[in-house]
Coordinates of C-alpha atoms and ligand atoms in Angstrom, one line a residue:
M1 CA -45.6 116.4 19.8
R2 CA -45.3 120.0 20.9
K3 CA -42.7 122.2 19.2
P4 CA -40.0 123.2 21.7
I5 CA -40.4 126.8 22.7
S6 CA -37.7 129.0 21.3
K7 CA -35.6 131.3 23.5
T8 CA -37.2 134.4 22.0
T9 CA -40.7 133.1 22.4
R10 CA -40.0 132.2 26.1
K11 CA -38.6 135.7 26.7
Q12 CA -41.6 137.3 25.0
K13 CA -43.9 135.2 27.1
L14 CA -42.1 136.2 30.3
V15 CA -42.4 139.8 29.4
S16 CA -46.0 139.6 28.6
E17 CA -46.6 137.8 31.9
V18 CA -44.8 140.5 33.7
D19 CA -46.9 143.1 31.9
E20 CA -50.1 141.2 32.6
I21 CA -49.2 141.0 36.3
K22 CA -48.5 144.7 36.5
L23 CA -51.8 145.5 34.8
L24 CA -53.7 143.1 37.1
N25 CA -52.1 144.6 40.2
S26 CA -53.0 148.2 39.1
W27 CA -56.5 147.1 38.2
I28 CA -57.0 145.4 41.6
E29 CA -55.5 148.3 43.5
S30 CA -57.5 151.0 41.8
Q31 CA -60.9 149.4 42.2
K32 CA -60.7 147.7 45.6
P33 CA -64.1 147.2 47.1
D34 CA -64.7 148.8 50.5
C35 CA -63.7 146.7 53.5
G36 CA -66.9 145.3 55.1
S37 CA -69.0 145.7 51.9
N38 CA -70.8 143.0 50.1
P39 CA -70.1 143.3 46.4
M40 CA -73.4 141.6 45.7
S41 CA -75.2 144.8 46.7
L42 CA -73.6 146.7 43.8
P43 CA -75.3 146.9 40.4
P44 CA -73.9 144.4 37.8
I45 CA -71.4 145.7 35.2
P46 CA -73.3 146.6 31.9
S47 CA -72.7 143.8 29.4
K48 CA -71.1 146.1 26.8
A49 CA -68.9 148.1 29.2
P50 CA -65.1 147.9 28.6
I51 CA -63.3 145.4 30.9
G52 CA -59.9 146.0 32.3
R53 CA -58.1 149.2 31.4
V54 CA -60.7 151.8 30.4
D55 CA -58.2 154.6 29.5
S56 CA -54.7 155.5 30.5
E57 CA -55.7 156.3 34.0
S58 CA -58.6 154.1 34.9
F59 CA -59.9 150.6 35.1
S60 CA -63.3 148.9 35.1
R61 CA -65.0 148.2 38.4
Y62 CA -64.9 144.5 39.4
A63 CA -66.9 144.6 42.7
G64 CA -70.4 143.8 41.5
A65 CA -69.1 141.7 38.6
T66 CA -71.4 138.8 37.7
R67 CA -69.1 137.1 35.1
F68 CA -65.6 135.7 35.5
R69 CA -64.4 137.6 32.5
E70 CA -65.1 140.9 34.4
L71 CA -62.6 140.0 37.1
P72 CA -59.0 141.1 37.3
I73 CA -57.6 137.6 36.9
S74 CA -55.0 136.2 34.6
K75 CA -55.7 135.0 31.0
K76 CA -54.5 131.5 32.0
T77 CA -57.2 131.3 34.7
K78 CA -59.9 132.9 32.5
D79 CA -59.2 130.5 29.6
A80 CA -59.4 127.5 31.9
L81 CA -62.6 128.7 33.4
R82 CA -64.1 129.1 30.0
R83 CA -62.9 125.7 29.0
S84 CA -64.6 124.2 32.1
K85 CA -67.8 126.1 31.0
Y86 CA -67.7 128.4 34.0
T87 CA -68.9 131.8 32.8
D88 CA -71.3 133.4 35.3
M89 CA -70.4 133.5 39.0
T90 CA -72.5 132.0 41.7
D91 CA -73.5 134.3 44.7
I92 CA -70.7 133.2 47.0
Q93 CA -68.1 133.8 44.2
R94 CA -69.6 137.2 43.4
A95 CA -69.4 138.1 47.1
C96 CA -65.9 136.7 47.9
L97 CA -63.7 137.0 44.8
P98 CA -63.4 140.8 44.7
H99 CA -62.2 140.9 48.3
A100 CA -60.1 137.7 47.9
L101 CA -58.3 139.1 44.8
C102 CA -57.2 142.1 46.7
G103 CA -55.5 140.0 49.4
R104 CA -58.1 140.0 52.2
D105 CA -58.8 137.1 54.5
I106 CA -62.3 135.7 54.0
L107 CA -64.7 133.9 56.3
G108 CA -67.3 132.7 53.9
A109 CA -70.5 130.8 54.4
A110 CA -72.9 129.5 51.7
K111 CA -75.0 126.6 51.3
T112 CA -73.6 123.3 50.1
G113 CA -73.2 123.1 46.4
S114 CA -73.1 126.9 46.0
G115 CA -69.6 127.0 44.4
K116 CA -67.3 127.7 47.4
T117 CA -64.5 125.7 45.9
L118 CA -63.9 128.2 43.0
A119 CA -64.2 131.1 45.5
F120 CA -60.9 129.9 47.1
V121 CA -59.2 128.1 44.2
I122 CA -59.2 131.1 41.9
P123 CA -57.5 133.5 44.3
L124 CA -55.0 130.8 45.3
L125 CA -53.9 130.4 41.7
E126 CA -53.9 134.1 41.1
N127 CA -51.7 134.7 44.2
L128 CA -49.1 132.2 43.1
Y129 CA -49.2 133.5 39.6
K130 CA -48.7 137.2 40.6
E131 CA -45.9 136.1 43.0
R132 CA -44.3 134.5 40.0
W133 CA -44.1 131.3 42.0
N134 CA -42.1 128.6 40.2
P135 CA -42.1 124.8 40.4
E136 CA -38.7 125.1 42.3
D137 CA -40.1 127.4 44.9
G138 CA -41.8 124.5 46.9
V139 CA -45.0 124.7 48.8
G140 CA -46.8 128.0 48.3
S141 CA -50.4 127.0 49.2
I142 CA -52.1 124.4 51.3
I143 CA -55.8 123.4 51.0
I144 CA -57.0 121.3 54.0
S145 CA -60.3 119.4 53.5
P146 CA -62.0 117.4 56.2
T147 CA -62.4 114.2 54.2
R148 CA -60.5 112.3 51.5
E149 CA -63.4 112.6 49.1
L150 CA -63.8 116.3 49.5
A151 CA -60.0 116.8 49.1
S152 CA -60.2 114.7 45.9
Q153 CA -63.1 116.8 44.6
T154 CA -61.2 120.0 45.3
F155 CA -58.1 118.6 43.6
D156 CA -60.1 118.0 40.5
V157 CA -61.4 121.6 40.4
L158 CA -57.8 122.8 41.0
K159 CA -56.5 120.7 38.1
A160 CA -59.3 122.0 35.8
V161 CA -58.9 125.7 36.6
G162 CA -55.2 125.6 37.0
R163 CA -54.6 123.6 33.8
H164 CA -52.8 126.5 31.9
H165 CA -50.6 127.4 34.9
N166 CA -47.3 125.9 35.5
F167 CA -47.6 124.9 39.2
S168 CA -47.2 121.4 40.6
A169 CA -49.9 120.1 42.9
G170 CA -50.4 117.0 44.9
L171 CA -53.3 115.3 46.6
L172 CA -52.2 114.0 50.0
I173 CA -54.8 111.8 51.5
G174 CA -54.8 108.6 53.5
G175 CA -55.7 105.2 52.1
R176 CA -53.3 105.5 49.2
K177 CA -50.4 103.1 49.1
D178 CA -47.9 105.4 47.4
V179 CA -46.9 107.3 50.6
E180 CA -43.1 106.6 50.1
T181 CA -43.2 108.1 46.6
E182 CA -45.2 111.0 48.0
K183 CA -42.5 111.6 50.6
E184 CA -39.9 112.0 47.9
R185 CA -41.9 114.6 46.1
V186 CA -44.0 116.4 48.7
T187 CA -41.4 119.2 49.4
E188 CA -41.3 120.0 45.7
L189 CA -45.0 120.5 45.2
N190 CA -46.4 124.1 45.0
I191 CA -50.0 123.3 46.0
L192 CA -51.0 120.7 48.5
V193 CA -54.6 119.5 48.8
C194 CA -54.7 117.3 51.9
T195 CA -56.6 115.8 54.7
P196 CA -55.3 116.8 58.1
G197 CA -54.2 113.2 59.0
R198 CA -52.0 112.8 55.9
L199 CA -50.6 116.3 56.3
L200 CA -49.6 115.5 59.9
Q201 CA -48.1 112.2 58.8
H202 CA -45.8 114.0 56.3
M203 CA -44.9 116.5 59.0
D204 CA -43.9 113.6 61.2
E205 CA -42.2 111.3 58.8
T206 CA -41.0 113.2 55.7
P207 CA -37.5 114.5 55.7
N208 CA -37.3 118.2 55.3
F209 CA -41.0 118.6 55.7
E210 CA -41.1 119.4 59.4
C211 CA -43.6 121.4 61.4
S212 CA -41.2 124.3 61.6
Q213 CA -41.4 124.6 57.8
L214 CA -45.1 124.7 58.0
Q215 CA -45.4 127.3 60.7
L216 CA -47.9 129.7 59.1
P217 CA -45.9 132.5 57.4
K218 CA -46.5 136.0 58.7
R219 CA -47.5 137.2 55.3
R220 CA -50.3 134.9 54.2
Q221 CA -53.9 135.0 53.0
T222 CA -56.4 132.6 54.6
F223 CA -59.9 131.6 53.5
L224 CA -62.2 129.7 55.7
F225 CA -65.3 128.4 54.0
S226 CA -68.2 126.4 55.4
A227 CA -71.9 125.8 54.8
T228 CA -72.8 127.5 58.1
Q229 CA -71.4 130.1 60.5
T230 CA -71.3 128.1 63.7
K231 CA -69.6 129.1 66.9
S232 CA -66.8 126.7 66.3
V233 CA -66.2 128.1 62.8
Q234 CA -66.1 131.6 64.3
D235 CA -63.7 130.5 67.0
L236 CA -61.4 129.0 64.4
A237 CA -61.6 132.2 62.3
R238 CA -60.6 134.2 65.4
L239 CA -57.5 132.1 65.7
S240 CA -56.3 132.1 62.1
L241 CA -57.8 135.0 60.1
K242 CA -56.7 138.6 60.1
D243 CA -59.5 141.2 59.8
P244 CA -61.5 138.8 57.7
E245 CA -64.4 139.8 55.4
Y246 CA -67.5 138.0 56.7
L247 CA -69.4 137.0 53.7
S248 CA -72.5 134.9 54.1
V249 CA -74.7 134.8 51.1
H250 CA -77.6 132.8 52.3
E251 CA -77.9 134.5 55.7
K252 CA -81.7 134.5 55.6
A253 CA -81.9 130.9 54.7
T254 CA -83.0 128.7 57.5
R255 CA -80.9 125.8 56.3
A256 CA -77.5 125.1 54.8
T257 CA -78.7 123.2 51.8
P258 CA -80.3 124.3 48.5
N259 CA -84.0 125.1 48.9
R260 CA -84.9 122.5 46.2
L261 CA -83.4 119.8 48.3
K262 CA -86.2 117.7 49.9
Q263 CA -86.0 115.1 52.5
T264 CA -88.8 112.7 53.2
A265 CA -89.1 109.8 55.6
M266 CA -91.4 106.8 55.6
I267 CA -91.8 104.4 58.5
V268 CA -91.7 100.9 57.2
P269 CA -92.0 97.6 59.2
L270 CA -88.7 95.8 59.3
D271 CA -89.9 92.8 57.3
K272 CA -91.3 95.1 54.5
K273 CA -88.1 97.2 54.1
L274 CA -86.6 95.2 51.3
D275 CA -90.0 95.1 49.5
M276 CA -90.2 98.9 49.9
L277 CA -86.6 99.4 48.7
W278 CA -87.1 97.2 45.7
S279 CA -90.4 99.0 44.8
F280 CA -88.8 102.4 45.2
I281 CA -85.9 101.5 42.9
K282 CA -88.2 100.0 40.3
A283 CA -90.3 103.2 40.4
H284 CA -87.3 105.5 40.0
L285 CA -85.3 104.0 37.2
N286 CA -84.0 107.4 36.0
S287 CA -82.7 108.5 39.4
R288 CA -79.6 108.4 41.4
I289 CA -80.4 106.7 44.6
L290 CA -78.2 106.3 47.6
V291 CA -79.3 103.6 50.1
F292 CA -77.8 103.6 53.6
L293 CA -77.7 100.2 55.3
S294 CA -76.7 99.6 58.9
T295 CA -73.9 97.2 58.3
R296 CA -71.3 96.2 55.7
K297 CA -72.7 92.7 55.5
Q298 CA -76.2 94.1 54.7
V299 CA -74.7 96.2 52.0
K300 CA -73.0 93.1 50.5
F301 CA -76.1 91.0 50.6
V302 CA -78.6 93.6 49.2
Y303 CA -76.1 94.7 46.5
E304 CA -75.3 91.1 45.4
A305 CA -79.0 89.9 45.5
F306 CA -80.5 93.0 43.8
K307 CA -77.8 92.9 41.2
K308 CA -78.8 89.4 40.3
L309 CA -82.5 90.5 40.1
R310 CA -81.6 93.2 37.6
P311 CA -83.9 96.0 38.6
G312 CA -83.2 98.0 35.4
L313 CA -80.4 100.4 36.4
P314 CA -76.8 99.9 37.4
L315 CA -76.1 99.1 41.1
K316 CA -73.0 100.0 43.0
C317 CA -71.8 99.4 46.6
L318 CA -69.6 101.4 48.9
H319 CA -68.3 100.6 52.4
G320 CA -65.3 101.5 54.6
K321 CA -63.4 98.3 53.9
M322 CA -63.1 99.1 50.2
K323 CA -59.7 100.4 48.9
Q324 CA -59.5 104.2 48.4
E325 CA -59.2 103.8 44.6
G326 CA -62.4 101.6 44.5
R327 CA -64.3 104.1 46.6
M328 CA -63.3 107.0 44.4
G329 CA -64.2 105.1 41.3
T330 CA -67.6 104.4 42.7
Y331 CA -68.1 108.0 43.7
S332 CA -67.4 109.2 40.2
Q333 CA -69.5 106.6 38.5
F334 CA -72.4 107.6 40.8
H335 CA -72.0 111.2 39.6
E336 CA -72.3 110.2 36.0
K337 CA -75.6 108.5 35.6
A338 CA -78.8 107.0 37.1
T339 CA -77.4 104.5 39.6
V340 CA -78.3 102.9 42.9
L341 CA -75.5 103.1 45.4
F342 CA -75.7 100.9 48.5
S343 CA -73.6 102.1 51.3
T344 CA -72.7 102.1 54.9
D345 CA -72.4 105.5 56.5
V346 CA -69.0 105.9 54.9
A347 CA -70.7 108.0 52.2
S348 CA -72.4 110.3 54.8
R349 CA -69.1 111.6 56.2
G350 CA -68.4 114.4 53.9
P351 CA -68.4 113.9 50.2
D352 CA -71.0 115.7 48.1
F353 CA -72.7 114.1 45.3
Q354 CA -73.5 116.7 42.7
P355 CA -76.3 116.2 40.2
G356 CA -74.1 117.4 37.3
S357 CA -76.0 120.6 37.0
R358 CA -74.9 123.8 38.5
L359 CA -77.1 123.6 41.5
G360 CA -75.1 121.2 43.5
C361 CA -76.9 118.8 45.8
S362 CA -75.9 116.8 48.7
G363 CA -79.2 114.9 48.7
G364 CA -79.1 114.3 52.4
L365 CA -76.0 112.3 51.9
S366 CA -73.9 114.1 54.3
R367 CA -75.1 114.0 57.9
R368 CA -74.0 117.5 58.7
Y369 CA -76.3 118.7 56.0
A370 CA -79.1 116.2 56.4
A371 CA -79.5 117.3 60.0
K372 CA -80.5 120.7 58.7
I373 CA -83.1 119.7 56.2
P374 CA -86.7 119.5 57.5
I375 CA -88.0 115.9 57.1
E376 CA -91.4 115.5 55.7
S377 CA -93.1 112.3 56.8
I378 CA -94.9 110.4 54.0
K379 CA -97.1 107.3 53.9
A380 CA -96.3 104.2 51.9
N381 CA -98.6 103.4 49.1
N382 CA -99.0 99.7 49.8
K383 CA -100.8 99.1 46.5
R384 CA -97.6 99.9 44.6
L385 CA -95.5 97.7 46.9
Q386 CA -93.8 94.8 45.0
S387 CA -92.8 91.8 47.0
V388 CA -89.2 90.8 46.6
S389 CA -88.9 88.1 49.2
G390 CA -90.2 85.3 46.9
L391 CA -87.6 86.3 44.3
L392 CA -84.9 86.3 47.0
S393 CA -85.9 82.8 48.2
S394 CA -85.4 81.5 44.7
L395 CA -82.1 83.3 44.4
L396 CA -80.8 81.8 47.6
V397 CA -81.6 78.4 46.2
K398 CA -80.0 79.2 42.8
Y399 CA -76.8 80.5 44.4
P400 CA -76.3 78.2 47.4
D401 CA -72.6 78.9 47.8
T402 CA -72.8 82.6 48.2
L403 CA -76.2 84.2 48.8
P404 CA -77.5 82.2 51.8
G405 CA -74.2 83.0 53.7
L406 CA -74.4 86.6 52.8
A407 CA -78.1 86.8 53.8
K408 CA -77.4 85.1 57.1
R409 CA -74.6 87.4 58.0
A410 CA -76.6 90.4 56.9
F411 CA -79.4 89.3 59.3
I412 CA -77.1 88.7 62.2
T413 CA -75.1 91.9 61.9
Y414 CA -78.3 93.9 61.6
L415 CA -79.7 92.5 64.8
K416 CA -76.4 93.1 66.5
S417 CA -76.4 96.7 65.3
I418 CA -79.8 97.2 66.9
Q419 CA -78.7 95.5 70.1
N420 CA -75.7 97.8 70.2
H421 CA -77.9 100.9 70.3
K422 CA -78.2 102.5 73.7
D423 CA -81.7 103.8 73.3
K424 CA -83.7 100.6 74.1
E425 CA -87.0 102.5 73.9
V426 CA -86.5 102.5 70.1
F427 CA -83.9 99.9 69.4
D428 CA -85.0 96.8 71.1
V429 CA -84.2 93.5 69.5
M430 CA -86.9 91.8 71.5
Q431 CA -89.5 93.9 69.7
L432 CA -88.4 93.0 66.2
P433 CA -90.3 90.5 64.0
V434 CA -87.2 88.4 63.5
D435 CA -88.8 85.5 61.8
E436 CA -90.6 87.7 59.3
F437 CA -87.5 89.7 58.8
S438 CA -85.5 86.6 58.1
A439 CA -88.1 85.4 55.6
S440 CA -88.2 88.8 53.9
M441 CA -84.5 88.2 53.1
G442 CA -85.4 84.9 51.4
L443 CA -83.9 82.8 54.2
P444 CA -85.7 79.4 54.7
M445 CA -85.1 79.5 58.5
T446 CA -84.4 82.2 61.0
P447 CA -80.6 82.0 61.8
K448 CA -79.6 81.4 65.3
I449 CA -77.9 84.3 66.9
R450 CA -75.3 84.7 69.6
F451 CA -74.4 87.9 71.4
S452 CA -71.4 88.5 73.5
N453 CA -73.4 91.1 75.5
H454 CA -77.0 90.3 76.2
K455 CA -77.8 92.9 78.8
M456 CA -81.0 94.0 77.1
K457 CA -83.6 96.0 78.9
S458 CA -86.5 94.2 77.5
K459 CA -89.9 94.4 79.2
K460 CA -90.2 90.7 78.9
P461 CA -87.6 88.4 80.5
L462 CA -85.3 86.9 78.0
E463 CA -84.8 83.1 78.1
L464 CA -81.3 82.1 77.1
S465 CA -80.5 78.6 76.1
P466 CA -77.4 77.1 74.4
I467 CA -77.7 76.6 70.7
V468 CA -75.6 75.2 67.9
E469 CA -72.7 77.5 67.0
T470 CA -73.1 79.8 64.1
D471 CA -70.3 80.9 61.8
S472 CA -69.7 84.3 63.4
S473 CA -66.7 83.7 65.5
D474 CA -66.7 87.2 67.1
M475 CA -69.8 86.5 69.2
R476 CA -69.1 84.3 72.2
M477 CA -72.2 83.8 74.3
H478 CA -75.2 82.5 72.6
W479 CA -78.9 82.7 73.3
R480 CA -82.0 81.5 71.7
T481 CA -85.2 83.4 72.0
P482 CA -88.2 81.1 72.2
K483 CA -90.5 81.7 69.2
E484 CA -93.4 82.7 71.5
E485 CA -91.3 85.4 73.2
L486 CA -90.8 87.2 69.9
D487 CA -94.2 86.6 68.4
I488 CA -95.6 90.0 69.1
G489 CA -98.3 89.9 66.5
D490 CA -99.1 92.8 64.2
L491 CA -97.0 95.8 65.1
E492 CA -98.4 99.3 65.3
E493 CA -96.6 101.5 62.9
E494 CA -95.2 103.7 65.7
E495 CA -93.6 100.7 67.3
V496 CA -91.5 99.9 64.4
E497 CA -88.0 101.2 64.4
R498 CA -87.8 104.7 63.1
K499 CA -85.3 104.8 60.3
I500 CA -85.0 106.5 57.0
L501 CA -84.6 103.7 54.6
C502 CA -83.5 105.4 51.5
Q503 CA -83.4 108.7 49.9
Q504 CA -83.7 109.8 46.3
L505 CA -81.0 111.9 44.8
G506 CA -81.6 114.5 42.1
F507 CA -84.9 116.3 41.7
Ligands
LIG601 N1 -69.8 129.6 38.5 C1 -70.2 128.4 38.3 N2 -70.9 128.1 37.2 C2 -71.3 126.9 37.0 N3 -71.2 125.8 37.8 C3 -70.5 126.1 39.0 C4 -70.0 127.4 39.2 N4 -69.3 127.3 40.4 C5 -69.5 126.0 40.9 N5 -70.2 125.3 40.0 C6 -70.6 123.9 40.1 O1 -71.4 123.8 41.2 C7 -71.2 122.6 41.9 C8 -70.9 122.8 43.4 O2 -69.7 123.6 43.5 P1 -68.8 123.4 44.8 O3 -68.5 121.9 45.1 O4 -67.7 124.3 44.7 O5 -69.9 123.8 46.0 P2 -69.5 124.0 47.5 O6 -70.2 125.2 48.0 O7 -68.0 123.9 47.7 O8 -70.2 122.7 48.2 P3 -69.9 122.0 49.6 O9 -70.3 123.0 50.7 O10 -70.8 120.9 49.5 O11 -68.4 121.7 49.6 C9 -70.0 121.9 41.2 O12 -70.6 120.9 40.3 C10 -69.4 123.0 40.4 O13 -68.7 122.5 39.2

């Protein structure tokens, strides 16, 4: 147990904090970088040069600093950074921190994984510290993140870097049950990390936490960080930032992702996709692999079936119906080691999967980033293709109570998802080798399908005939496509649905 701090020690601590803040303020004030300048263009501080007060009158330069220890920040923050193994700054941190520490608004743009989080978390902590903000002072800072997962990642960074400070902080995101407890505490927290929805919910429902309280104060500092400088980001900046410093550290880059991030695509016939996926996994047992599937039922089937086949690395699954805690757990396990994560597009809406090293990587997981990475088309090496359908057929027989039902639902929901696509040039159910697809999933017979909406623009007329009910109660009308209508022979590669099957993470 910690010894209680004596009155004298507390007083000494307060005095030394006051002294430290005075020194930091003088240091910051005396060495302010020029407005509009990019500190990256300045030479680095020589490694043996004195840091902080140089003599009774002057302080060391911090614009151009390359290491955190060269910045005018508190000992508490420096110690926590060191403990988290952050010593050298990334480019965006070098560019932003000198301006941010002297109170300027920042509009920052840098590639994903470039370290933007610390570029705003450090000045936030320093501001509150220098203001002598106390736990009783209530909300002093709000971080708004677009998604729950990003908010949660930011909260983790805040906890690590703010560990020696005495502020209270809370993560306010949807999908967590403890909203009532949250309501009791939210007005007492110093730092809120939130998603917009949950913040609005508190503004509506939590007593003493009204919009009027959250009107932006006149004296405030605002940072707006993004991976790119788009028109909408600039519009937002015009509304909320005052004379901001525009700092874009990868201006010449043509894309918003690290250069080493590669995206490749392979066109694979529908009935060979599972074989390809299985072969890909077996060939990359030391990788982190994220597999997007079209529907939740597909995720369930492929995950359950592959898990039973034990490919040689852990498998996880993620979809929107999972509870928030489960989703978070899966994200963090995925960060830790070689894993295959099967997911619906819930994983593509924001969170970043870092490879553990300093060069963060989104691995094409986030659509906003994936859209900016050039896609290189590669050809499948059919010689290395391992067939999994035989194994799946045996599995379905071995687990008659679970797997056949999952496979059937996966098959039906996939066809439904194709039918729901508007672009019938590409997504035409009539063009799919449904029998072969069904067999590739290990199903002994092609399931019968019913659609509530069968307005399909197929070149061939579709014959509809009543069939036996299937177990999917949400589809009312039913139709059967005669075998010969669908038997379209060998497909040309170009005719096959264009879809990226899977992507490898890490490089
Ligand atoms: N100075 C640093 N030294 C070492 N590692 C760092 C440093 N700054 C950040 N990192 C690490 O780099 C990774 C990416 O950082 P961060 O998430 O802040 O990037 P980002 O630019 O905010 O990405 P995104 O645009 O995807 O949100 C994290 O794993 C983080 O711990």
